[in-house]
Each structure stands twice: as C-alpha cells, then as structure tokens.
Short mmCIF file of C-alpha atoms and ligand atoms in Angstrom, two decimals:
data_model
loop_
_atom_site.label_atom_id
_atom_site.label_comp_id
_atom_site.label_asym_id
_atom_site.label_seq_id
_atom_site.Cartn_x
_atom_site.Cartn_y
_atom_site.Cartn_z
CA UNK A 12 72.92 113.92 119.83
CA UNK A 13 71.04 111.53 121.36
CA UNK A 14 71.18 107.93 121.30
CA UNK A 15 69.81 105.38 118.70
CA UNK A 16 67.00 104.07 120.72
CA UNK A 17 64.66 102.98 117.76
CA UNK A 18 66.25 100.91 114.81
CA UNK A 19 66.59 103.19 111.87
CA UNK A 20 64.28 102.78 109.10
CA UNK A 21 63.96 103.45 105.13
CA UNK A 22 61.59 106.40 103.98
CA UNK A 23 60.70 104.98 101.54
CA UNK A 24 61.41 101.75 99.00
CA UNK A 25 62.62 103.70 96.65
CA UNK A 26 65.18 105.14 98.94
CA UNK A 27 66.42 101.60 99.88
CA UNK A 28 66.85 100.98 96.25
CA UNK A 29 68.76 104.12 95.41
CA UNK A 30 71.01 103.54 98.56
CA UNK A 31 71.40 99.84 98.03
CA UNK A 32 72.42 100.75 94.07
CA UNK A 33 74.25 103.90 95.21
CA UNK A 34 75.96 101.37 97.44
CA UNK A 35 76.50 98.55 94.57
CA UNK A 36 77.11 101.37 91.76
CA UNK A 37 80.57 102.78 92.54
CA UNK A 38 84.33 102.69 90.89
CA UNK A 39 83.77 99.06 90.44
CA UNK A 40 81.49 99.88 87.51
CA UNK A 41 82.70 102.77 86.28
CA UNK A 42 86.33 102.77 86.47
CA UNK A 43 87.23 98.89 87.03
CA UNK A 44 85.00 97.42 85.38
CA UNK A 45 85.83 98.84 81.47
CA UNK A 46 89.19 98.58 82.03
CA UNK A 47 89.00 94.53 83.13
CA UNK A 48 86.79 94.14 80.33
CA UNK A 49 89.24 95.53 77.74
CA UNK A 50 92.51 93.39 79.71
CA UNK A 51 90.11 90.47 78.94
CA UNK A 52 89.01 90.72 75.64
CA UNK A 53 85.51 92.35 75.70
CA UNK A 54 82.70 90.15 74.90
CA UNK A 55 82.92 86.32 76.31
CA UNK A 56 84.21 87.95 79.60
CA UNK A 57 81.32 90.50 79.89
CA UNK A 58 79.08 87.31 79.27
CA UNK A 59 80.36 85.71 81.81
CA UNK A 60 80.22 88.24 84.04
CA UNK A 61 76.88 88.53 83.34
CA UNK A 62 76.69 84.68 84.12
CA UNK A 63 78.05 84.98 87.31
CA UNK A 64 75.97 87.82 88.68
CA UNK A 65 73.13 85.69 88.21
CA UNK A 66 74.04 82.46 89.00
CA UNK A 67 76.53 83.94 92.31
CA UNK A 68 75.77 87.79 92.93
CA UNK A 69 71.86 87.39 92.64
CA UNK A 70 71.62 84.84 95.28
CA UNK A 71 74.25 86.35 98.09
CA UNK A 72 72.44 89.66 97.66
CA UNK A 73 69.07 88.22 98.33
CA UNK A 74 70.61 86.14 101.30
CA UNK A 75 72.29 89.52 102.67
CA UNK A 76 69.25 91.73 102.36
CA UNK A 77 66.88 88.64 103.77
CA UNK A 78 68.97 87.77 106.71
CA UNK A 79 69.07 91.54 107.85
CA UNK A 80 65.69 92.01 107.05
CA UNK A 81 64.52 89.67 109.28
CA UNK A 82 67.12 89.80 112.15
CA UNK A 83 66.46 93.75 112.01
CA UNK A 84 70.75 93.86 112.93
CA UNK A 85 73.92 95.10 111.62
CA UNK A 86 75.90 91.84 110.24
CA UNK A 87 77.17 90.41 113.63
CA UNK A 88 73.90 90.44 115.40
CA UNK A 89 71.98 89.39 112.17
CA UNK A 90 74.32 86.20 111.94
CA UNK A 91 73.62 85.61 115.74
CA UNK A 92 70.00 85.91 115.66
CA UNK A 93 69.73 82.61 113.58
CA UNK A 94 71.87 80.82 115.51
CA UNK A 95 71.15 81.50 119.15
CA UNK A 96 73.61 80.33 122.22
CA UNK A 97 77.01 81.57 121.93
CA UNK A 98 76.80 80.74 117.71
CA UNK A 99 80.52 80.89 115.96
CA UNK A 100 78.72 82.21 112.98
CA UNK A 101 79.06 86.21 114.57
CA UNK A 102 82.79 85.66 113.37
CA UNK A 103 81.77 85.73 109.70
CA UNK A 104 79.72 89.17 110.65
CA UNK A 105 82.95 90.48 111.97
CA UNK A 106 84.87 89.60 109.68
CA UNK A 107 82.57 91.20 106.64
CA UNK A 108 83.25 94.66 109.08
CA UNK A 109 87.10 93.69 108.84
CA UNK A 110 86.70 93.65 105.53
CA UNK A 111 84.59 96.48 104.95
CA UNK A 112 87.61 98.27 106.85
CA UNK A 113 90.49 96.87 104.48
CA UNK A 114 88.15 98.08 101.96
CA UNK A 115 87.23 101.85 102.62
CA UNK A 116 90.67 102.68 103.97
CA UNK A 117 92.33 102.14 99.86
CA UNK A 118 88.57 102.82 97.90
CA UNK A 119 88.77 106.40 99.66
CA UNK A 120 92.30 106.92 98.12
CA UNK A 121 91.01 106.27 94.62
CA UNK A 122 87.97 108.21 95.70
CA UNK A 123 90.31 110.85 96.22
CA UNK A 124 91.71 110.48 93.24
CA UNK A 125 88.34 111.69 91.09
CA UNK A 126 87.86 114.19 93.55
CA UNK A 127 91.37 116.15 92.59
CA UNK A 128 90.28 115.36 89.00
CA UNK A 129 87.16 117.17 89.12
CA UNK A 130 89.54 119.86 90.51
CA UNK A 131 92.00 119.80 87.83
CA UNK A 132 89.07 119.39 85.46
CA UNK A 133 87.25 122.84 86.83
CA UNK A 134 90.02 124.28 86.33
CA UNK A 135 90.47 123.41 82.48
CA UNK A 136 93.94 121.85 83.62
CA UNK A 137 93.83 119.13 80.66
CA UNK A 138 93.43 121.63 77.83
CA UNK A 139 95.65 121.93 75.16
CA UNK A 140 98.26 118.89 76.63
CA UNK A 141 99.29 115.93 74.65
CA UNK A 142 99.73 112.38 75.82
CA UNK A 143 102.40 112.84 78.22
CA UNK A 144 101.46 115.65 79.57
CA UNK A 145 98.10 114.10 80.93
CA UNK A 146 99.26 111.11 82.00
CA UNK A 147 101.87 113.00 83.32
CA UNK A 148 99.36 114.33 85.48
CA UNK A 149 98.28 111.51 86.80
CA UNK A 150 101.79 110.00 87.79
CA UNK A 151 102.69 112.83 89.39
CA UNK A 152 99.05 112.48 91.54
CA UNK A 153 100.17 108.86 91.98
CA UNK A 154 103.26 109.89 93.31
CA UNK A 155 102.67 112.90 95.64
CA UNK A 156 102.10 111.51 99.10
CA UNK A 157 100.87 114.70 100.13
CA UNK A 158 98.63 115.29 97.60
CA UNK A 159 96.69 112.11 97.90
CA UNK A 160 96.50 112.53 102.35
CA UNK A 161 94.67 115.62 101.41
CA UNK A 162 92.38 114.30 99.25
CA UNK A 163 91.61 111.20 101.05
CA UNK A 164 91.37 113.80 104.01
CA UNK A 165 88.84 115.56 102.11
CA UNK A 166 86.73 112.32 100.82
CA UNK A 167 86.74 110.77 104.37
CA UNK A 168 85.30 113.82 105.76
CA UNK A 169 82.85 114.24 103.54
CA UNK A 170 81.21 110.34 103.90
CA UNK A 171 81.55 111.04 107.67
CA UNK A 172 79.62 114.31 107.46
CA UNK A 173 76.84 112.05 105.27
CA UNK A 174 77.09 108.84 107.60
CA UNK A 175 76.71 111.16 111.11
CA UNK A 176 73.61 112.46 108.98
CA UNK A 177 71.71 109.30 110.11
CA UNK A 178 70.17 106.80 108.03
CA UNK A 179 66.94 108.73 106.60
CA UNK A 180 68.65 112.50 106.78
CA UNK A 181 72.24 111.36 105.57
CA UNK A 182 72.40 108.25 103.95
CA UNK A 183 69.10 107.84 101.77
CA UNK A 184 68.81 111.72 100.72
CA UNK A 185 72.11 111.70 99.24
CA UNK A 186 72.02 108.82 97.34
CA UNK A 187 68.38 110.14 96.47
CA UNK A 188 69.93 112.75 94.76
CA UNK A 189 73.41 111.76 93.74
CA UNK A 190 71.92 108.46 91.99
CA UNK A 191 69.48 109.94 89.78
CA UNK A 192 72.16 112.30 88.57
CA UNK A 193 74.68 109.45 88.44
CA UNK A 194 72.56 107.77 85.61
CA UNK A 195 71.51 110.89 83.77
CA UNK A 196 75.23 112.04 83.13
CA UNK A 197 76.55 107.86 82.61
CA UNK A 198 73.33 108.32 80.08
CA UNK A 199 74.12 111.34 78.00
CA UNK A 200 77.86 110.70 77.61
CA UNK A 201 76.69 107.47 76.31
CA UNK A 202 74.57 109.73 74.12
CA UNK A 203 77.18 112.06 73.39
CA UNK A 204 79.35 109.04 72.21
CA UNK A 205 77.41 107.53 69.66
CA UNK A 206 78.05 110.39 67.35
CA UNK A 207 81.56 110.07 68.00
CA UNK A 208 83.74 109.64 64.30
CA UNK A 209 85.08 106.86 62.95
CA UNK A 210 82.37 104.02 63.95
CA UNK A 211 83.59 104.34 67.45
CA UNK A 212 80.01 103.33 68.96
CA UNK A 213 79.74 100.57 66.47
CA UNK A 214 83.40 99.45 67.24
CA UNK A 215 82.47 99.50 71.12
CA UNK A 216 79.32 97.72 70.54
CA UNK A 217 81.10 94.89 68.81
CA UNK A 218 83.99 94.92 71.62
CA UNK A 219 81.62 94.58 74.50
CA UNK A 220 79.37 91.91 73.29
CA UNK A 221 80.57 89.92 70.72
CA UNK A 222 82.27 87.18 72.09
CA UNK A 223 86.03 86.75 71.22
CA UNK A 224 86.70 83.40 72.47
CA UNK A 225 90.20 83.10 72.03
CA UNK A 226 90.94 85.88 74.34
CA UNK A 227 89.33 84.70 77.26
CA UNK A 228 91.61 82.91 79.78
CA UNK A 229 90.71 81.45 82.63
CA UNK A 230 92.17 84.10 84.82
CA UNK A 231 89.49 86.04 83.37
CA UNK A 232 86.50 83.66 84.52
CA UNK A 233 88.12 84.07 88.13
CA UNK A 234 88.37 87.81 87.61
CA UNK A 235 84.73 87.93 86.34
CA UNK A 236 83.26 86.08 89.48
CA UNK A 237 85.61 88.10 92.15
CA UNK A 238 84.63 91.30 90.38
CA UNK A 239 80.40 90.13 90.19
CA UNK A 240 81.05 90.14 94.39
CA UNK A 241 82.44 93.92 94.58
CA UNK A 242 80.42 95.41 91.99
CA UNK A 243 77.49 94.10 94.05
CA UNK A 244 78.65 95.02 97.82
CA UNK A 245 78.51 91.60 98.38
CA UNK A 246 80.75 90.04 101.13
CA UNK A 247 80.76 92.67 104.07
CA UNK A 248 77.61 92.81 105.12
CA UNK A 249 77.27 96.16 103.30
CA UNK A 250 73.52 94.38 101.83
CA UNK A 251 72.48 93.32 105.70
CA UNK A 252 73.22 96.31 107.39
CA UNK A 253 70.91 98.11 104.46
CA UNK A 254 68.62 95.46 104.30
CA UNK A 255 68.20 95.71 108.33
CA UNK A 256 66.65 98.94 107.54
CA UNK A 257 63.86 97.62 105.47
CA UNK A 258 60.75 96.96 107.03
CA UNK A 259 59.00 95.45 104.21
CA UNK A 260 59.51 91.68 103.55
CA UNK A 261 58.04 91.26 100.40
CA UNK A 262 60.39 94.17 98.83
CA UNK A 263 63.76 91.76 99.19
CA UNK A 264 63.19 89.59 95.96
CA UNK A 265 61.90 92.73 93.87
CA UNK A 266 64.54 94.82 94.90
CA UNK A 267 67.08 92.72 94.69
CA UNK A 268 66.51 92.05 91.43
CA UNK A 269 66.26 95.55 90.57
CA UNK A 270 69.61 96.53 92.23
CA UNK A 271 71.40 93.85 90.16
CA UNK A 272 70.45 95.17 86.96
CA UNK A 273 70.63 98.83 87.94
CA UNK A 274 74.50 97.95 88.38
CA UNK A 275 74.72 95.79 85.49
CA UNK A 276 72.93 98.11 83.10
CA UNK A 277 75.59 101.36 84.57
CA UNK A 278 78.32 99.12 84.17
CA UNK A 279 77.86 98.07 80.54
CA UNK A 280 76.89 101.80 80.02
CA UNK A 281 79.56 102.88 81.24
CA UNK A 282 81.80 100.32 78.78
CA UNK A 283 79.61 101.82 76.38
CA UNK A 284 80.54 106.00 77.09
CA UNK A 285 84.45 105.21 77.56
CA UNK A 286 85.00 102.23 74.74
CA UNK A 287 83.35 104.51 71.87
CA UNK A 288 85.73 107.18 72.45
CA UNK A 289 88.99 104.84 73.38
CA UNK A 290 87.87 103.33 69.31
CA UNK A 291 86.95 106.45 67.74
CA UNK A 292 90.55 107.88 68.54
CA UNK A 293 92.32 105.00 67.82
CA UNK A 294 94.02 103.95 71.46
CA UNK A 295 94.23 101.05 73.16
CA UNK A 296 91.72 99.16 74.44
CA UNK A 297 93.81 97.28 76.98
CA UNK A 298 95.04 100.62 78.95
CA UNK A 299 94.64 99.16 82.81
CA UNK A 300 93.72 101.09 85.60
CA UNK A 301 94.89 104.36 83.49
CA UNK A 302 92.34 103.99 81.37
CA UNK A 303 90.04 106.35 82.99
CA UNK A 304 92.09 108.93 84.40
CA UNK A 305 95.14 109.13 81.90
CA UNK A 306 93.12 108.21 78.30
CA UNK A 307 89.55 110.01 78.97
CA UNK A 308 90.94 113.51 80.02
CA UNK A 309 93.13 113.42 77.16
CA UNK A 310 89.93 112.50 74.80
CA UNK A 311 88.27 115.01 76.28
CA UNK A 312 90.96 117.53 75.66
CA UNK A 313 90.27 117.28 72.38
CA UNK A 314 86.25 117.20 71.59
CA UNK A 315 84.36 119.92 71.21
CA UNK A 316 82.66 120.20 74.83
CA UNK A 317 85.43 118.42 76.41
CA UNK A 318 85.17 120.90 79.12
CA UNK A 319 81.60 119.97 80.17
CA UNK A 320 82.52 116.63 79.46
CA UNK A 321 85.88 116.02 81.70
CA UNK A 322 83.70 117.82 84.40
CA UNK A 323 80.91 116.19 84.09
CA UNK A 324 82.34 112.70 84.20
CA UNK A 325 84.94 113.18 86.78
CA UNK A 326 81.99 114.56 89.02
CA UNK A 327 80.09 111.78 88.03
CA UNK A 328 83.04 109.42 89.40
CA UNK A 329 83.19 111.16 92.49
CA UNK A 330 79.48 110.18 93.30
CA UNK A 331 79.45 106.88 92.29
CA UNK A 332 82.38 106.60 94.64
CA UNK A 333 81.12 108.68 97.77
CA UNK A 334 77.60 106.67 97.61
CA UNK A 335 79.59 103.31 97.77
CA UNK A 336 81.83 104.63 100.76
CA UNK A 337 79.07 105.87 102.39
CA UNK A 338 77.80 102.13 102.81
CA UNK A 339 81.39 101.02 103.82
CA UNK A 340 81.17 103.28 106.61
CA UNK A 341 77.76 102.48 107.35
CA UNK A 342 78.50 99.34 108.19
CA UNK A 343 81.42 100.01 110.52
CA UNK A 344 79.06 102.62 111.87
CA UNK A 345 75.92 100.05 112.42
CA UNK A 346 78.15 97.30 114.05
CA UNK A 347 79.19 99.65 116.79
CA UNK A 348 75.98 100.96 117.57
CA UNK A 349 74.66 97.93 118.17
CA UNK A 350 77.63 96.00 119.71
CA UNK A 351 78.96 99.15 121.85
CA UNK A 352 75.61 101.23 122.05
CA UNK A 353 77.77 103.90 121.12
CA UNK A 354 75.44 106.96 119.58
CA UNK A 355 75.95 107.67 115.92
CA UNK A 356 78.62 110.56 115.90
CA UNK A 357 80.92 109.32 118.03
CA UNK A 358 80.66 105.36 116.25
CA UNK A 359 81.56 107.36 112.83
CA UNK A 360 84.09 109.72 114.20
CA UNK A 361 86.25 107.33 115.95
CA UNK A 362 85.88 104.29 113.48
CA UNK A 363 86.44 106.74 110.76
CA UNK A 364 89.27 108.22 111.90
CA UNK A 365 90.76 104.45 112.22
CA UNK A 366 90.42 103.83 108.81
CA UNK A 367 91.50 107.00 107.68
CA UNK A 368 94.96 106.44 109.43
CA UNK A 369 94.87 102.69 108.28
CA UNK A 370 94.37 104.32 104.85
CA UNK A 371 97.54 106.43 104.76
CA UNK A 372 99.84 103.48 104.25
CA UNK A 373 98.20 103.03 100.92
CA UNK A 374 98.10 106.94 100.38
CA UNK A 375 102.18 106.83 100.09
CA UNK A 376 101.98 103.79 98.23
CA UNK A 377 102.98 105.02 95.15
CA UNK A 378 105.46 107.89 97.00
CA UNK A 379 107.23 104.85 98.39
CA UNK A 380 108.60 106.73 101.62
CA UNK A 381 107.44 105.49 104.83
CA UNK A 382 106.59 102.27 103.33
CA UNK A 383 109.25 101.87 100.53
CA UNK A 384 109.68 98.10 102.53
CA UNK A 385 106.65 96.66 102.17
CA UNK A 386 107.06 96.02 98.37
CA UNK A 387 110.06 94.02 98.35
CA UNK A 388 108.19 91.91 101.34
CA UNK A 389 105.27 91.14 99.31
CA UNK A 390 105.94 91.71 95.46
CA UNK A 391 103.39 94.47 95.35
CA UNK A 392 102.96 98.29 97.24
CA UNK A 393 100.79 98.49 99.99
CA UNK A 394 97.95 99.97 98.00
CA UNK A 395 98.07 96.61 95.58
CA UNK A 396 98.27 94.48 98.79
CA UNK A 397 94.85 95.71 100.45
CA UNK A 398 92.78 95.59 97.36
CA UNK A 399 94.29 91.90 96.51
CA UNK A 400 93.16 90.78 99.72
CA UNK A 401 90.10 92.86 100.34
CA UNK A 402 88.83 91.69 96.57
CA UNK A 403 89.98 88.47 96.32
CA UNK A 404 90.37 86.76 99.18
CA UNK A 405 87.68 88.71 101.61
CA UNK A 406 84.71 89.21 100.09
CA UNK A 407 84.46 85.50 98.27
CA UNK A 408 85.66 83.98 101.42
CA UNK A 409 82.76 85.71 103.34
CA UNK A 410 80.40 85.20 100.35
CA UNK A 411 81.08 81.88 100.52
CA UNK A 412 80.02 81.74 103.77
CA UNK A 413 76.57 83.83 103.21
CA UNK A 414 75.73 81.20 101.11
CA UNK A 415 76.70 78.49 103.40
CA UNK A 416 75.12 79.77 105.65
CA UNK A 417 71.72 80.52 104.11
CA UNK A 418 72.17 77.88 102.63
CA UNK A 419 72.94 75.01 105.08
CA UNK A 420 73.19 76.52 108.56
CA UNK A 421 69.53 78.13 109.13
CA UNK A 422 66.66 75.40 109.08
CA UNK A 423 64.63 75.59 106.12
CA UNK A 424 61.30 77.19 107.58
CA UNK A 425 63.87 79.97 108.48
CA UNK A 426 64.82 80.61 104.99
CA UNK A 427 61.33 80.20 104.14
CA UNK A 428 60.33 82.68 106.55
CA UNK A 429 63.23 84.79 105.76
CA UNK A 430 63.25 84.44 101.91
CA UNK A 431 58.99 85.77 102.65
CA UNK A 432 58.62 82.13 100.55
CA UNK A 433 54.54 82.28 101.24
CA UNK A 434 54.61 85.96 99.25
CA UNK A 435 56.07 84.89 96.01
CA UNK A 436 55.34 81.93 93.20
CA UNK A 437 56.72 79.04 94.44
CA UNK A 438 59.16 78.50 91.81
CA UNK A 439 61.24 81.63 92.85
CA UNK A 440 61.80 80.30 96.16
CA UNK A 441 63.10 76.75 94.82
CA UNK A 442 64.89 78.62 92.55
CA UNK A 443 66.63 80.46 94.81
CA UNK A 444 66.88 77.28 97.28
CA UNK A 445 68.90 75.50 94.43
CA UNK A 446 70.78 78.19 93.81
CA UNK A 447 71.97 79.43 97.30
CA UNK A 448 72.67 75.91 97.99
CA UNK A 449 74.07 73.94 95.81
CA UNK A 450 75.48 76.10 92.52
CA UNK A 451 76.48 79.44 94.39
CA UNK A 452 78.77 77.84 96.83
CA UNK A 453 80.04 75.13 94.84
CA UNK A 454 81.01 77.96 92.08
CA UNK A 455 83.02 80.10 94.83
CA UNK A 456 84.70 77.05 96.47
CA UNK A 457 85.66 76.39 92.90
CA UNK A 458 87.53 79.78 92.46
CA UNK A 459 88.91 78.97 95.58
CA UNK A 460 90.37 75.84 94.89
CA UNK A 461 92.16 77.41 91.78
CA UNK A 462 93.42 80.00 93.62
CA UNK A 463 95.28 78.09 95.82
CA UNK A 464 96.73 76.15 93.03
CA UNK A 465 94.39 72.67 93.43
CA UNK A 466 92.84 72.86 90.21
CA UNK A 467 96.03 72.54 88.79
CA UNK A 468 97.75 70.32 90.62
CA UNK A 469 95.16 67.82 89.80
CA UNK A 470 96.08 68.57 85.97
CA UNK A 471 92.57 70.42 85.77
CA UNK A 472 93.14 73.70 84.25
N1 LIG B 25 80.30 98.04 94.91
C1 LIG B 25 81.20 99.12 94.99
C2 LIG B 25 81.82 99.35 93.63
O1 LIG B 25 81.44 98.75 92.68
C3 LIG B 25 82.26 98.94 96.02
C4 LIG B 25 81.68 98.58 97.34
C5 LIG B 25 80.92 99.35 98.12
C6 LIG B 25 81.75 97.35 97.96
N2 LIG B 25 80.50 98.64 99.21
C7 LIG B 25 81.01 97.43 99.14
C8 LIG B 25 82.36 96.19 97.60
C9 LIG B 25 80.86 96.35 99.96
C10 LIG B 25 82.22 95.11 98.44
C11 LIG B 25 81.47 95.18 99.59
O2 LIG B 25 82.70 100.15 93.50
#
C-alpha cells in the first residue's frame, strides 16, 4: 500500500455529484425526515424546511465545497490555508472531525439496524404477524446488546472495506452504483403507492404540502433548520473534504445546487412512498422514529408484493445509509492523511476501529447494561445523548462558523476567487455574498439564542 503522494482526485463530475448526494442522501431523508414531518404537522414544516435549505443549507454547502476546492485539504488544512501563521480557525476543522466522530459512531448503529432488517426481510420474517408482533421485532432488536455489536460490527466493516478502497476505486464507484439504484427503488415504491386504496396518495399529498398552520410550533422551525444541516452533511467538513477532490472550479455553484435538490427531491419522495401507505391503512401519522421500521414492515406484510417490497426498501435504507457513512469516515480518514501522513489503510483501520468502540456505548443503549447510569445522569440513554449533541449542538455550531468564516474571516477577493465569482453572472455571487453573510449566520445564531433559553427570557417566543 503505498503512500498518498498525489492528492486524490474525482473521475469524473458526475462522480463528485453522486458521492456528494450519496453523502447528503442518507437516514436523514429517508427515515428521519418523514417521521419529523408527521411529529410536526406535514405541510408548513416541510415549507419551511424547504426555506431553510435555501436560505441556510445552500450557502454552507457552497462555502464547504469552495473552501476545499480551493485549499485542495481535508477541513483542518483547508481552514488554515486562508488564514496563514499559526490561524485559530484549524480548531473549527477539528472540531467538524470531532463531530464527524460523535456522528458515525451512533449513525452506524441505526445503519445496523436496516442492515438486520434486510435480513429479517430476506428471510420473509414479517409475514403473516400482526401489530405486536412486528414491532415486537423491533424492540427486541432495540434491546439485544448483542445483536446490535454485530451489526454495527458488520456495517463498520463494510464502510472501512469501501473507504481503504481509495477515493476513485472505493468511494466514487460505490456511490456510482448504489445512488442510481437508491433513486430508482425510492421512485417505484413511490409508484407502487399511488395505487394504494383508500386515497392514500391523495391523503399524503395533502399532508406533505398543504400547510396546516396551527400545528406548527416553534420547536418545529428549530427542528426544520437543525435537520436542513444533517440532511445536507453540512457542519463536519464532510462537503470540504469532497469538495478538496474536485479539480474543477466552475462545477461548485452547479453542483451544489444540484446536490441540494437531489436530497430535497429523495426526501419529499420518500414522505411521498411511506405517508401513502401510513393513510391508506389508516395508522398514525405521528409514529416517531418507529415509523419506518415498526409501521412499514407491517404494511408490507400485508400487500400483495410485500415481499419484494420490505426487501427492496430495507436494502434501499441500507445504501442510503452506507453512502453517508462512507463520507463520515472519509473525513476522519482525509484529516489523518494529511495531518499524520499516515497511508490510507492504516488512517481507516485505526480511526475506524476508534469509533467503532466509541460506538458500543450507544449499541447497549437500549440493553441498558454497562451503561444503565448514564440515563439517570443526563435524562436520556447514551444513544439519545450523542445524536442530541452531534445534531444539535455540533453541526450548527460549526455551520455557524463556515459561514462566519466565509463570510467575515477570508478577504473578499478570496471569496471571490474561491466562490470562481469571474465564472458566473454577477448576481449569483452577490447573492450568495448576502446570503453567507448576513442572513445565514444571523438565522443560526438565532436558533442558538433560543436554544439556550434567550429568546425567551426576553419575552420573545
Ligand atoms: N446527511 C446524512 C443523512 O441525511 C447524514 C450525514 C452524512 C451527515 N454525513 C454527514 C450529517 C456529515 C452531517 C454531517 O442521513
């Protein structure tokens, strides 16, 4: 194996795309996102989602891909090549790779998770069980410590297999093939539910986008704008280690663009496969986290092709989350290249296997066991914990500073240079000047502020 002498480069643009969307596309969309929307209400809170990818997501994204682009470095070097001379700014690179490691270590155990139901669902285990039964199944899942090492065994080895693959040979041919497949099977279930009885399609459609004001609260504007920066990758430096491997300048706006939507549109198709079905069968649209893996299988269980189906979607799953982890890891993987000069295998090996024990903590969350403690400490299991502060307190906080940075802390022929300002109509630049400056931040620090309680003490909310 020899070292990385050479930075690593895209194939082709295309391939950046499908890895930066395999990246963005993951359970965030397809498993979190429905069942937020449905907690929320449906409609006003997918518009305002919607709202904030645009006025937040868009312009982080373009900031991460630019300033890796041009610094041609994983997210501690990228911040440092700005800001020569010792620059405090390599502490928000490291702490993106912090997060990035909070991150993986839990995502893999849901990631597990899809990978023991496309087991169960091979082997035709939901057929012919009620409602108990199958969420049965996934309690007992939930609380087998055992079961979920193994599969968060299996799931880490398989993204370190990809990751030790290299950039071109790993990376970017898997999500070449996994994405492509990933929208094709999101596509025909959303097909396949249209036809579904009782106007579940139309009952979806009407869920999802028409706007119910009266149950939107403003919890849910917070939880719209925390979950626009995880749906997009944005906040670890996930977007600048990819976009260090893009040679082309002119391809950051474009692409961009195009990864935004590519995870918007999967996301709302994805309301669109599981709401029909939750309507057409009568349950209940505000399920939580279950939703996926205790109401679909039973669903499933009981349509015609529900064999194909289960399969198919839990498969589908199981991608979405292995191309996301696989830019986790990347990340991890790119920072100690370049910091350590370590070669690739033993970077992924060893940081992998960090974050794998790191992970089992959450594992045996729900066994209790080893870490039966840690709940009465702080209110929720370890699992809970480490997605609380991974989603909202890490990636906004190093959003934040993205755009602060971009923003405010680079002069502005740098962002010029960076943004490729001379390539595009000059409106998109100011555009995205206005935006990364002013609105972005000022939108974060606001979520911020009413997180720690300031909003209201001030009698604003
Ligand atoms: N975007 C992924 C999802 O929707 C999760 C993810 C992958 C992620 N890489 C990330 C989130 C980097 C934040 C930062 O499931």
């Amino acid at each position: 194996m020899s070292l990385e002498t050479t930075r690593p480069a895209w194939g082709t643009r295309m391939g950046f795309i499908f890895a930066a969307a395999g990246s963005a596309v993951g359970l965030g969309n397809i498993w979190k996102f429905p069942y937020i929307t449905g907690e929320n209400g449906g409609g006003l809170f997918v518009l305002i989602y919607l709202g904030c990818v645009v006025l937040v997501g868009l312009p982080i994204m373009i900031s991460e891909v630019m300033i890796g682009n041009r610094s041609q470095q994983s997210p501690v070097g990228a911040f440092q090549f700005f800001r020569r001379g010792g620059s405090p700014w390599g502490i928000v690179g490291w702490f993106g790779v912090l997060a990035g490691f909070v991150l993986l270590s839990y995502y893999s155990i849901v990631a597990g998770w899809s990978l023991n139901y496309v087991y169960l669902a091979l082997s035709n285990s939901f057929h012919g069980l009620g409602a108990g039964a199958i969420s049965g199944i996934f309690d007992e899942l939930y609380l087998s410590g055992a079961r979920n090492i193994l599969w968060h065994t299996l799931f880490m080895c398989i993204v370190v297999v990809i990751v030790v693959g290299g950039v071109r040979k790993g990376i970017e041919k898997t999500c070449n093939l996994l994405m492509p497949l990933l929208f094709l099977i999101v596509f025909g279930i959303m097909i396949y539910s249209i036809f579904l009885p009782n106007h579940g399609f139309l009952k979806a459609l009407d869920f999802i986008f028409y706007p119910h004001v009266e149950k939107l609260t403003h919890r849910g504007v917070l939880e719209a704008l925390g979950h626009s920066f995880f749906t997009l990758s944005l906040g670890m430096g996930a977007m600048i280690t990819y976009g260090s491997y893009l040679s082309e300048r002119k391809e950051i706006l474009h692409s961009s663009f195009f990864i935004s939507i590519l995870d918007t549109v999967v996301a709302l198709m994805a309301c669109m496969m599981i709401y029909p079905v939750v309507f057409a069968f009568g349950y209940d649209a505000e399920a939580g986290p279950g939703l996926v893996f205790k109401t679909l299988p039973l669903v499933f269980s009981q349509l015609p092709g529900g064999y194909l189906l289960s399969v198919l979607f839990f498969l589908l799953l199981a991608f979405a989350a292995l191309s996301s982890a696989i830019s986790l890891q990347e990340v991890v993987t790119s920072t100690v290249i370049d910091r350590l000069n370590w070669n690739r295998r033993k970077a992924t090996l060893i940081t992998a296997s960090v974050i794998f024990i790191f992970g089992v903590p959450s594992a045996l969350a729900g066994s209790g066991g080893l870490f039966s403690g840690w709940a009465d400490i702080f209110g929720m299991n370890f699992f809970d914990s480490m997605d609380f502060l991974a989603s909202n307190w890490m990636l906004p906080l190093s959003g934040l500073f993205v755009a602060i940075f971009v923003g405010w802390a680079i002069s502005d022929s740098q962002r010029r240079d960076a943004f490729g300002a001379e390539l595009h109509a000059k409106w998109k630049y100011d555009a995205f000047n206005m935006l990364v400056r002013y609105v972005t931040p000022a939108m974060v620090f606001l979520v911020f502020m009413h997180k720690i309680g300031f909003l209201k003490l001030i009698g604003l909310v």
